[in-house]
Tab-separated table of C-alpha atoms and ligand atoms in Angstrom:
chain	number	residue	atom	x	y	z
A	1	UNK	CA	-0.136	0.081	0.092
A	2	UNK	CA	1.048	3.315	-0.856
A	3	UNK	CA	1.163	6.282	1.388
A	4	UNK	CA	0.266	10.074	0.379
A	5	UNK	CA	0.237	12.975	2.262
A	6	UNK	CA	-1.957	16.049	1.194
A	7	UNK	CA	-0.976	19.383	2.340
A	8	UNK	CA	-4.634	21.735	2.000
A	9	UNK	CA	-6.612	18.567	2.208
A	10	UNK	CA	-9.358	20.564	3.454
A	11	UNK	CA	-9.939	22.688	0.658
A	12	UNK	CA	-11.667	21.850	-2.847
A	13	UNK	CA	-9.016	20.240	-4.350
A	14	UNK	CA	-7.744	18.246	-1.283
A	15	UNK	CA	-10.882	16.658	-0.776
A	16	UNK	CA	-11.204	15.474	-4.290
A	17	UNK	CA	-7.644	14.218	-4.201
A	18	UNK	CA	-8.114	11.955	-0.861
A	19	UNK	CA	-10.880	10.555	-2.176
A	20	UNK	CA	-9.304	9.492	-5.557
A	21	UNK	CA	-6.186	8.188	-3.315
A	22	UNK	CA	-8.538	6.354	-1.202
A	23	UNK	CA	-10.368	4.866	-4.289
A	24	UNK	CA	-7.043	3.710	-5.105
A	25	UNK	CA	-6.035	2.071	-2.065
A	26	UNK	CA	-3.178	4.561	-0.648
A	27	UNK	CA	-3.355	5.156	2.967
A	28	UNK	CA	-4.078	9.014	3.161
A	29	UNK	CA	-2.688	11.506	5.596
A	30	UNK	CA	-3.510	15.336	5.450
A	31	UNK	CA	-1.937	18.136	6.907
A	32	UNK	CA	-4.658	20.281	9.098
A	33	UNK	CA	-4.038	24.155	10.007
A	34	UNK	CA	-5.634	25.008	13.153
A	35	UNK	CA	-8.778	27.268	13.014
A	36	UNK	CA	-11.304	28.804	15.157
A	37	UNK	CA	-13.838	27.551	13.578
A	38	UNK	CA	-14.655	23.988	11.747
A	39	UNK	CA	-12.605	23.489	8.731
A	40	UNK	CA	-13.337	20.036	7.946
A	41	UNK	CA	-16.646	20.243	6.277
A	42	UNK	CA	-15.293	19.179	2.679
A	43	UNK	CA	-13.711	15.852	4.344
A	44	UNK	CA	-16.061	14.873	7.169
A	45	UNK	CA	-17.429	12.266	5.215
A	46	UNK	CA	-13.971	10.669	4.764
A	47	UNK	CA	-13.839	10.962	8.612
A	48	UNK	CA	-11.550	7.744	9.663
A	49	UNK	CA	-10.323	7.122	6.450
A	50	UNK	CA	-7.965	9.866	6.428
A	51	UNK	CA	-5.490	10.671	8.928
A	52	UNK	CA	-4.911	13.930	10.041
A	53	UNK	CA	-2.099	16.078	11.197
A	54	UNK	CA	-1.798	19.171	12.862
A	55	UNK	CA	0.628	21.692	10.859
A	56	UNK	CA	1.013	24.560	8.814
A	57	UNK	CA	2.820	25.356	5.605
A	58	UNK	CA	4.377	28.524	7.284
A	59	UNK	CA	5.791	26.718	10.062
A	60	UNK	CA	9.131	24.581	9.315
A	61	UNK	CA	9.069	22.626	12.198
A	62	UNK	CA	5.444	21.328	12.034
A	63	UNK	CA	6.002	20.398	8.219
A	64	UNK	CA	9.138	18.385	9.091
A	65	UNK	CA	7.609	16.591	12.115
A	66	UNK	CA	4.471	15.286	9.856
A	67	UNK	CA	6.776	14.502	6.855
A	68	UNK	CA	9.197	12.598	9.012
A	69	UNK	CA	6.211	10.788	11.020
A	70	UNK	CA	4.345	10.232	7.541
A	71	UNK	CA	7.109	9.279	5.376
A	72	UNK	CA	5.038	9.590	2.486
A	73	UNK	CA	5.652	7.668	-1.090
A	74	UNK	CA	3.751	10.919	-2.770
A	75	UNK	CA	3.332	14.333	-1.352
A	76	UNK	CA	0.973	16.377	-3.072
A	77	UNK	CA	1.736	20.218	-1.766
A	78	UNK	CA	-2.193	22.108	-2.120
A	79	UNK	CA	-2.167	24.313	0.838
A	80	UNK	CA	-2.101	28.026	-0.004
A	81	UNK	CA	-3.839	31.023	0.366
A	82	UNK	CA	-5.516	30.680	-2.771
A	83	UNK	CA	-7.534	33.701	-3.403
A	84	UNK	CA	-5.844	36.162	-5.790
A	85	UNK	CA	-7.830	39.303	-4.711
A	86	UNK	CA	-6.845	38.491	-1.282
A	87	UNK	CA	-3.261	37.836	-1.639
A	88	UNK	CA	-3.095	42.220	-2.160
A	89	UNK	CA	-4.559	42.308	1.334
A	90	UNK	CA	-2.388	40.172	2.770
A	91	UNK	CA	0.981	39.839	0.305
A	92	UNK	CA	3.436	38.906	3.183
A	93	UNK	CA	1.484	35.926	4.692
A	94	UNK	CA	0.483	34.909	0.894
A	95	UNK	CA	4.196	34.927	0.174
A	96	UNK	CA	5.054	32.646	3.430
A	97	UNK	CA	2.449	30.222	2.524
A	98	UNK	CA	2.409	30.032	-1.380
A	99	UNK	CA	6.492	30.556	-1.928
A	100	UNK	CA	7.725	29.303	1.208
A	101	UNK	CA	5.531	26.435	1.769
A	102	UNK	CA	7.176	24.435	-0.904
A	103	UNK	CA	10.496	25.043	0.103
A	104	UNK	CA	9.726	23.778	3.679
A	105	UNK	CA	8.325	20.813	2.103
A	106	UNK	CA	11.102	20.016	0.023
A	107	UNK	CA	13.414	20.571	2.523
A	108	UNK	CA	11.555	18.257	4.849
A	109	UNK	CA	11.975	15.277	2.223
A	110	UNK	CA	15.675	15.952	1.236
A	111	UNK	CA	17.040	16.363	4.652
A	112	UNK	CA	16.045	12.758	5.718
A	113	UNK	CA	16.751	11.632	2.343
A	114	UNK	CA	13.109	10.395	2.107
A	115	UNK	CA	12.309	8.697	-1.349
A	116	UNK	CA	8.958	10.627	-2.083
A	117	UNK	CA	7.597	12.058	-5.227
A	118	UNK	CA	6.333	15.664	-4.641
A	119	UNK	CA	3.510	17.330	-6.667
A	120	UNK	CA	3.366	21.405	-6.511
A	121	UNK	CA	-0.212	23.144	-7.142
A	122	UNK	CA	1.333	25.668	-9.574
A	123	UNK	CA	-0.921	28.137	-11.260
A	124	UNK	CA	-2.155	29.752	-14.641
A	125	UNK	CA	-2.016	32.793	-12.847
A	126	UNK	CA	1.818	32.524	-13.674
A	127	UNK	CA	1.095	33.561	-17.294
A	128	UNK	CA	-0.701	36.832	-15.920
A	129	UNK	CA	-0.762	39.117	-19.028
A	130	UNK	CA	0.739	36.393	-21.482
A	131	UNK	CA	1.845	37.752	-24.337
A	132	UNK	CA	0.415	34.670	-26.441
A	133	UNK	CA	-2.687	32.344	-26.348
A	134	UNK	CA	-3.412	29.420	-25.680
A	135	UNK	CA	-0.564	29.165	-22.750
A	136	UNK	CA	1.386	26.183	-22.664
A	137	UNK	CA	4.586	24.938	-20.692
A	138	UNK	CA	6.728	27.077	-22.563
A	139	UNK	CA	4.873	30.171	-22.565
A	140	UNK	CA	6.679	32.986	-20.074
A	141	UNK	CA	5.190	34.304	-17.182
A	142	UNK	CA	3.991	37.153	-16.627
A	143	UNK	CA	2.379	37.190	-12.927
A	144	UNK	CA	0.129	39.961	-11.853
A	145	UNK	CA	-0.645	39.657	-8.157
A	146	UNK	CA	1.303	38.940	-4.917
A	147	UNK	CA	-0.273	35.328	-5.258
A	148	UNK	CA	1.112	34.737	-8.638
A	149	UNK	CA	4.456	36.206	-7.814
A	150	UNK	CA	4.518	33.711	-4.540
A	151	UNK	CA	3.738	31.041	-6.894
A	152	UNK	CA	6.400	31.569	-9.441
A	153	UNK	CA	9.071	31.430	-6.646
A	154	UNK	CA	7.289	28.333	-5.938
A	155	UNK	CA	7.722	26.821	-9.332
A	156	UNK	CA	11.066	27.991	-9.697
A	157	UNK	CA	12.271	26.140	-6.589
A	158	UNK	CA	10.702	22.673	-7.549
A	159	UNK	CA	12.771	22.879	-10.991
A	160	UNK	CA	15.750	23.944	-8.907
A	161	UNK	CA	15.502	21.039	-6.540
A	162	UNK	CA	14.727	18.672	-9.429
A	163	UNK	CA	17.861	19.270	-11.038
A	164	UNK	CA	20.068	20.056	-8.127
A	165	UNK	CA	19.108	17.112	-5.915
A	166	UNK	CA	17.275	14.991	-8.193
A	167	UNK	CA	14.162	14.914	-6.375
A	168	UNK	CA	10.958	14.092	-8.360
A	169	UNK	CA	8.872	17.161	-8.042
A	170	UNK	CA	6.647	18.477	-10.366
A	171	UNK	CA	4.813	21.620	-11.030
A	172	UNK	CA	0.969	21.232	-12.198
A	173	UNK	CA	0.421	24.345	-14.190
A	174	UNK	CA	-3.384	24.080	-13.677
A	175	UNK	CA	-6.054	26.562	-15.132
A	176	UNK	CA	-9.239	27.494	-13.236
A	177	UNK	CA	-11.229	24.573	-11.918
A	178	UNK	CA	-14.129	24.759	-9.796
A	179	UNK	CA	-17.066	22.684	-8.093
A	180	UNK	CA	-20.063	22.255	-5.978
A	181	UNK	CA	-17.235	22.160	-3.043
A	182	UNK	CA	-15.853	25.794	-4.565
A	183	UNK	CA	-15.612	28.571	-1.809
A	184	UNK	CA	-17.961	31.214	-2.365
A	185	UNK	CA	-15.186	33.746	-2.448
A	186	UNK	CA	-14.689	32.568	-6.327
A	187	UNK	CA	-16.887	34.284	-8.942
A	188	UNK	CA	-18.304	30.961	-10.188
A	189	UNK	CA	-19.544	29.620	-6.849
A	190	UNK	CA	-20.395	33.070	-5.927
A	191	UNK	CA	-22.860	33.419	-9.088
A	192	UNK	CA	-24.300	29.696	-8.767
A	193	UNK	CA	-25.237	30.687	-5.239
A	194	UNK	CA	-26.958	34.041	-6.151
A	195	UNK	CA	-28.779	32.383	-9.196
A	196	UNK	CA	-30.406	29.556	-6.648
A	197	UNK	CA	-30.694	32.557	-4.454
A	198	UNK	CA	-33.244	34.533	-6.714
A	199	UNK	CA	-34.975	31.227	-7.110
A	200	UNK	CA	-35.688	31.240	-3.428
A	201	UNK	CA	-36.515	34.873	-3.196
A	202	UNK	CA	-33.445	36.766	-3.246
A	203	UNK	CA	-34.085	40.257	-3.457
A	204	UNK	CA	-31.030	42.717	-3.781
A	205	UNK	CA	-28.984	42.371	-6.896
A	206	UNK	CA	-25.686	40.244	-7.499
A	207	UNK	CA	-22.437	42.648	-7.308
A	208	UNK	CA	-19.816	41.483	-9.293
A	209	UNK	CA	-16.567	43.067	-10.687
A	210	UNK	CA	-15.058	42.431	-13.876
A	211	UNK	CA	-17.893	41.078	-16.021
A	212	UNK	CA	-15.435	40.649	-19.257
A	213	UNK	CA	-12.531	38.456	-17.714
A	214	UNK	CA	-12.075	35.302	-19.765
A	215	UNK	CA	-10.997	31.927	-18.027
A	216	UNK	CA	-10.550	28.320	-18.948
A	217	UNK	CA	-12.816	26.648	-16.281
A	218	UNK	CA	-12.685	22.976	-15.458
A	219	UNK	CA	-14.151	20.839	-13.140
A	220	UNK	CA	-12.195	19.828	-10.084
A	221	UNK	CA	-12.379	16.230	-9.964
A	222	UNK	CA	-11.029	15.703	-13.298
A	223	UNK	CA	-7.881	17.935	-12.412
A	224	UNK	CA	-6.965	15.876	-9.378
A	225	UNK	CA	-7.062	12.816	-11.737
A	226	UNK	CA	-4.200	14.911	-13.630
A	227	UNK	CA	-2.154	15.778	-10.473
A	228	UNK	CA	-1.971	11.795	-9.508
A	229	UNK	CA	-1.180	10.974	-13.148
A	230	UNK	CA	1.926	13.691	-13.044
A	231	UNK	CA	3.607	11.548	-10.141
A	232	UNK	CA	3.205	7.931	-11.945
A	233	UNK	CA	5.391	9.207	-14.738
A	234	UNK	CA	8.927	7.614	-15.273
A	235	UNK	CA	10.435	11.224	-15.148
A	236	UNK	CA	9.225	14.506	-13.468
A	237	UNK	CA	7.964	16.680	-15.851
A	238	UNK	CA	5.673	19.930	-15.306
A	239	UNK	CA	2.348	20.226	-17.207
A	240	UNK	CA	-0.304	22.112	-18.005
A	241	UNK	CA	-3.808	21.050	-17.245
A	242	UNK	CA	-6.845	23.127	-19.210
A	243	UNK	CA	-9.971	22.599	-21.246
A	244	UNK	CA	-8.905	24.309	-23.778
A	245	UNK	CA	-12.300	26.497	-23.807
A	246	UNK	CA	-12.460	30.101	-22.713
A	247	UNK	CA	-15.577	31.869	-21.491
A	248	UNK	CA	-16.465	35.118	-20.047
A	249	UNK	CA	-17.848	36.019	-16.499
A	250	UNK	CA	-20.713	37.133	-18.175
A	251	UNK	CA	-21.440	34.236	-20.117
A	252	UNK	CA	-20.993	31.824	-16.833
A	253	UNK	CA	-23.870	34.007	-15.392
A	254	UNK	CA	-26.290	33.614	-18.029
A	255	UNK	CA	-25.800	29.831	-18.032
A	256	UNK	CA	-26.209	29.743	-14.423
A	257	UNK	CA	-29.270	31.855	-14.403
A	258	UNK	CA	-30.751	30.091	-16.950
A	259	UNK	CA	-30.263	26.931	-15.173
A	260	UNK	CA	-32.151	28.455	-12.429
A	261	UNK	CA	-34.933	29.143	-14.430
A	262	UNK	CA	-34.350	33.132	-15.242
A	263	UNK	CA	-33.590	34.249	-18.838
A	264	UNK	CA	-30.612	36.785	-17.853
A	265	UNK	CA	-30.276	39.841	-20.552
A	266	UNK	CA	-27.107	42.094	-20.562
A	267	UNK	CA	-27.204	45.955	-21.327
A	268	UNK	CA	-24.456	48.404	-20.693
A	269	UNK	CA	-20.824	48.230	-20.545
A	270	UNK	CA	-18.205	48.522	-17.757
A	271	UNK	CA	-19.434	50.022	-14.519
A	272	UNK	CA	-22.819	50.730	-16.151
A	273	UNK	CA	-23.263	47.031	-17.239
A	274	UNK	CA	-26.804	45.707	-16.029
A	275	UNK	CA	-28.188	42.065	-15.873
A	276	UNK	CA	-32.087	41.960	-15.970
A	277	UNK	CA	-34.561	39.259	-15.915
A	278	UNK	CA	-35.806	39.135	-19.180
A	279	UNK	CA	-39.288	38.639	-18.259
A	280	UNK	CA	-39.825	41.353	-15.540
A	281	UNK	CA	-37.182	43.701	-16.282
A	282	UNK	CA	-36.014	43.588	-12.733
A	283	UNK	CA	-32.283	44.153	-12.433
A	284	UNK	CA	-30.710	41.090	-11.030
A	285	UNK	CA	-27.042	41.723	-11.560
A	286	UNK	CA	-24.909	44.779	-11.337
A	287	UNK	CA	-21.492	45.860	-11.272
A	288	UNK	CA	-19.384	47.129	-8.131
A	289	UNK	CA	-15.919	48.550	-8.518
A	290	UNK	CA	-15.260	47.024	-5.195
A	291	UNK	CA	-14.602	43.875	-6.863
A	292	UNK	CA	-12.367	45.251	-9.225
A	293	UNK	CA	-8.687	44.185	-8.535
A	294	UNK	CA	-5.554	46.604	-8.293
A	295	UNK	CA	-4.133	44.785	-11.370
A	296	UNK	CA	-6.425	42.467	-13.251
A	297	UNK	CA	-5.809	39.030	-15.406
A	298	UNK	CA	-8.118	39.601	-18.334
A	299	UNK	CA	-7.914	36.362	-20.033
A	300	UNK	CA	-6.316	33.049	-19.857
A	301	UNK	CA	-6.679	30.011	-21.951
A	302	UNK	CA	-4.710	26.705	-21.709
A	303	UNK	CA	-3.101	24.270	-24.018
A	304	UNK	CA	-2.936	20.500	-22.655
A	305	UNK	CA	-1.745	19.031	-25.526
A	306	UNK	CA	1.360	17.809	-23.527
A	307	UNK	CA	-0.749	16.217	-20.363
A	308	UNK	CA	-2.985	14.592	-23.480
A	309	UNK	CA	-0.047	13.349	-25.431
A	310	UNK	CA	1.954	11.956	-22.028
A	311	UNK	CA	-0.572	11.625	-19.312
A	312	UNK	CA	-3.660	10.387	-21.204
A	313	UNK	CA	-5.417	12.941	-19.630
A	314	UNK	CA	-8.535	14.565	-21.273
A	315	UNK	CA	-10.945	16.662	-18.989
A	316	UNK	CA	-14.612	14.972	-18.795
A	317	UNK	CA	-16.797	17.726	-18.005
A	318	UNK	CA	-17.118	20.596	-20.374
A	319	UNK	CA	-18.083	24.198	-19.434
A	320	UNK	CA	-21.801	24.013	-19.944
A	321	UNK	CA	-22.115	20.614	-17.667
A	322	UNK	CA	-19.958	22.315	-14.820
A	323	UNK	CA	-22.200	25.226	-14.611
A	324	UNK	CA	-25.518	23.024	-14.884
A	325	UNK	CA	-23.575	20.948	-11.873
A	326	UNK	CA	-22.892	23.767	-9.981
A	327	UNK	CA	-26.180	25.364	-10.060
A	328	UNK	CA	-28.024	22.300	-9.583
A	329	UNK	CA	-26.240	21.648	-6.455
A	330	UNK	CA	-26.905	25.233	-5.244
A	331	UNK	CA	-30.576	25.140	-6.346
A	332	UNK	CA	-31.009	21.615	-4.209
A	333	UNK	CA	-29.294	22.985	-0.936
A	334	UNK	CA	-31.598	25.703	0.210
A	335	UNK	CA	-29.610	27.972	2.161
A	336	UNK	CA	-29.048	31.780	1.190
A	337	UNK	CA	-25.344	32.575	0.643
A	338	UNK	CA	-23.748	34.672	2.868
A	339	UNK	CA	-22.281	37.523	-0.075
A	340	UNK	CA	-19.040	36.377	1.477
A	341	UNK	CA	-17.051	39.053	-0.703
A	342	UNK	CA	-19.048	41.879	1.019
A	343	UNK	CA	-16.077	42.527	3.223
A	344	UNK	CA	-13.986	44.118	0.487
A	345	UNK	CA	-16.484	46.754	0.403
A	346	UNK	CA	-16.094	47.878	3.727
A	347	UNK	CA	-12.541	47.651	3.962
B	401	LIG	P1	-8.508	26.007	-1.531
B	401	LIG	O1	-10.039	25.922	-1.496
B	401	LIG	O2	-8.610	27.653	-1.227
B	401	LIG	O3	-7.650	24.759	-0.675
B	401	LIG	C1	-6.376	25.638	0.039
B	401	LIG	C2	-6.265	24.415	1.403
B	401	LIG	O4	-4.871	25.327	1.653
B	401	LIG	C3	-7.132	24.562	2.452
B	401	LIG	O5	-7.291	23.259	2.897
B	401	LIG	C4	-6.856	25.483	3.456
B	401	LIG	O6	-6.710	25.049	4.754
B	401	LIG	C5	-5.129	25.102	2.999
B	401	LIG	N1	-3.906	26.036	3.951
B	401	LIG	C6	-4.203	27.574	3.392
B	401	LIG	N2	-3.453	27.749	3.849
B	401	LIG	C7	-2.310	27.120	4.608
B	401	LIG	C8	-1.197	26.994	5.588
B	401	LIG	N3	-0.552	27.914	6.016
B	401	LIG	N4	-1.037	25.806	6.189
B	401	LIG	C9	-1.544	24.786	5.802
B	401	LIG	N5	-2.843	24.787	5.127
B	401	LIG	C10	-3.074	25.641	4.438
B	401	LIG	O7	-7.954	25.764	-2.788
B	401	LIG	P2	-8.036	24.957	-3.836
B	401	LIG	O8	-8.753	25.572	-4.934
B	401	LIG	O9	-8.582	23.500	-3.266
B	401	LIG	O10	-6.765	24.775	-4.663
B	401	LIG	C11	-5.518	23.895	-4.069
B	401	LIG	C12	-4.174	24.592	-4.586
B	401	LIG	O11	-4.232	24.541	-6.160
B	401	LIG	C13	-3.871	25.948	-3.948
B	401	LIG	O12	-2.431	25.914	-3.874
B	401	LIG	C14	-4.062	26.980	-5.325
B	401	LIG	O13	-3.394	28.003	-5.125
B	401	LIG	C15	-3.720	25.873	-6.105
B	401	LIG	N6	-4.255	26.017	-7.708
B	401	LIG	C16	-5.982	26.173	-7.455
B	401	LIG	C17	-6.855	26.259	-8.756
B	401	LIG	C18	-7.956	26.395	-8.696
B	401	LIG	O14	-8.577	26.838	-9.938
B	401	LIG	N7	-8.689	25.772	-8.002
B	401	LIG	C19	-5.944	26.489	-9.762
B	401	LIG	C20	-4.727	26.570	-9.960
B	401	LIG	C21	-3.953	26.135	-8.844
B	401	LIG	P3	-8.534	25.914	5.530
B	401	LIG	O15	-9.133	24.916	4.884
B	401	LIG	O16	-8.185	25.635	6.787
B	401	LIG	O17	-8.703	26.901	4.809
B	402	LIG	N1	-13.719	36.542	-6.914
B	402	LIG	C1	-14.489	37.394	-7.963
B	402	LIG	N2	-15.597	37.863	-7.222
B	402	LIG	N3	-13.968	37.251	-8.960
B	402	LIG	C2	-14.319	38.356	-9.980
B	402	LIG	C3	-15.939	38.911	-9.383
B	402	LIG	C4	-16.307	38.683	-8.060
B	402	LIG	O1	-17.272	39.131	-7.666
B	402	LIG	N4	-16.365	39.843	-10.690
B	402	LIG	C5	-15.757	39.287	-11.863
B	402	LIG	N5	-14.646	38.602	-11.216
B	402	LIG	C6	-13.302	38.043	-12.249
B	402	LIG	C7	-11.857	38.278	-11.379
B	402	LIG	O2	-11.561	39.693	-11.413
B	402	LIG	C8	-10.986	37.349	-12.260
B	402	LIG	O3	-10.926	37.805	-13.445
B	402	LIG	C9	-12.384	36.234	-12.578
B	402	LIG	O4	-13.483	36.794	-12.188
B	402	LIG	C10	-11.828	35.240	-11.809
B	402	LIG	O5	-11.966	35.267	-10.490
B	402	LIG	P1	-11.930	34.029	-9.295
B	402	LIG	O6	-13.000	33.286	-9.704
B	402	LIG	O7	-11.576	35.040	-8.041
B	402	LIG	O8	-10.536	33.014	-9.692
B	402	LIG	P2	-9.049	33.439	-10.240
B	402	LIG	O9	-9.084	33.775	-11.780
B	402	LIG	O10	-8.600	34.788	-9.635
B	402	LIG	O11	-8.138	32.358	-9.449
B	402	LIG	C11	-8.512	31.310	-9.424
B	402	LIG	O12	-7.786	30.337	-10.527
B	402	LIG	C12	-6.328	30.574	-10.183
B	402	LIG	C13	-6.015	29.661	-11.597
B	402	LIG	O13	-5.719	30.420	-12.338
B	402	LIG	C14	-7.942	30.634	-8.120
B	402	LIG	O14	-8.526	29.180	-8.042
B	402	LIG	C15	-6.459	30.189	-7.793
B	402	LIG	O15	-5.941	30.194	-6.578
B	402	LIG	C16	-6.036	30.101	-8.814
B	402	LIG	O16	-4.483	29.991	-9.106
């Protein structure tokens, strides 16, 4: 039986990856950070099957201790402050977790001389303001946030340790992937929750930022399969994972609202844009500059040809199915959203 350790096991990807590895017969361990509120809701259904260890990727000693006691065959470093907008508010912490976190992990494997394969959760945000589209493994980086800059440090650290010490460590350069387990701080879930809220009688409009941002959105369970495949190769290499399809925030909204029974019609541009109920004319979506970022990444589109060719990986869930799954989930769970991003307006 192989042993895997997942940092970030309580997150969207960590929870799906834990499920996948359990299905494959792994002994699964996870790094859990202490929180004053309950933070295991995504993995509570795996209770007793995943062994949790308290630790934090900003704390070298805890990383060393947990890695040495688990002695994993595979280590998936998913822990991160993963919200791009928030990284402008907490840039130093973001660097501690997202840049130095993997350095601590690599040293925890290198110092005791463990034979352990390492996956680093790298990101399409590295491409930022990319000069070419679509982006693949050889596209130059142009990061545009403290988050992306921290992840760029992590990317090069993985390559350095791979070449300097022969450690099997890889970067998975993953484009956006979403699911029913996505936090409401990200635009997709914010939209699907709001679309369902309107079906339950929400009155106030949904406030969004840049409606014209373009992303390559896939389904998270497909992407954790790709992570695992990257660690089963004979030689360590970096891979892009993406759907190869690009859609706007506006389009995401229109489909989610349609699934919830609302014919959303757009009018106007920029700050004046509104989304109206095609039947009643009521304004359901407005633009609020509080959700504009200090620097925006306006367009990302991935080319995952290398993953298809060498890993045999092709994402199964397409854009429309993704939107439908997320919206259906929120329609079937009648809880009003908390407007999780409201604090940006006040801060
Ligand atoms: P997520 O839902 O925000 O999960 C992040 C995980 O990291 C959570 O388990 C969180 O714990 C944990 N964490 C945060 N800071 C930590 C610290 N200091 N020490 C230990 N654990 C810490 O993110 P995700 O969507 O699953 O993404 C997983 C990884 O992939 C992240 O590194 C993200 O940057 C990267 N990524 C994501 C995407 C995407 O579209 N989802 C695309 C490219 C790359 P709590 O539960 O306690 O908060
Ligand atoms: N969050 C949010 N809220 N984003 C909005 C909103 C809003 O109200 N309105 C428009 N957007 C736009 C953002 O400006 C951005 O261009 C796009 O929607 C996507 O934003 P997010 O869903 O917050 O995700 P992200 O693309 O910034 O980052 C995600 O994907 C990266 C991979 O490309 C995260 O998962 C990162 O961790 C990941 O690395």
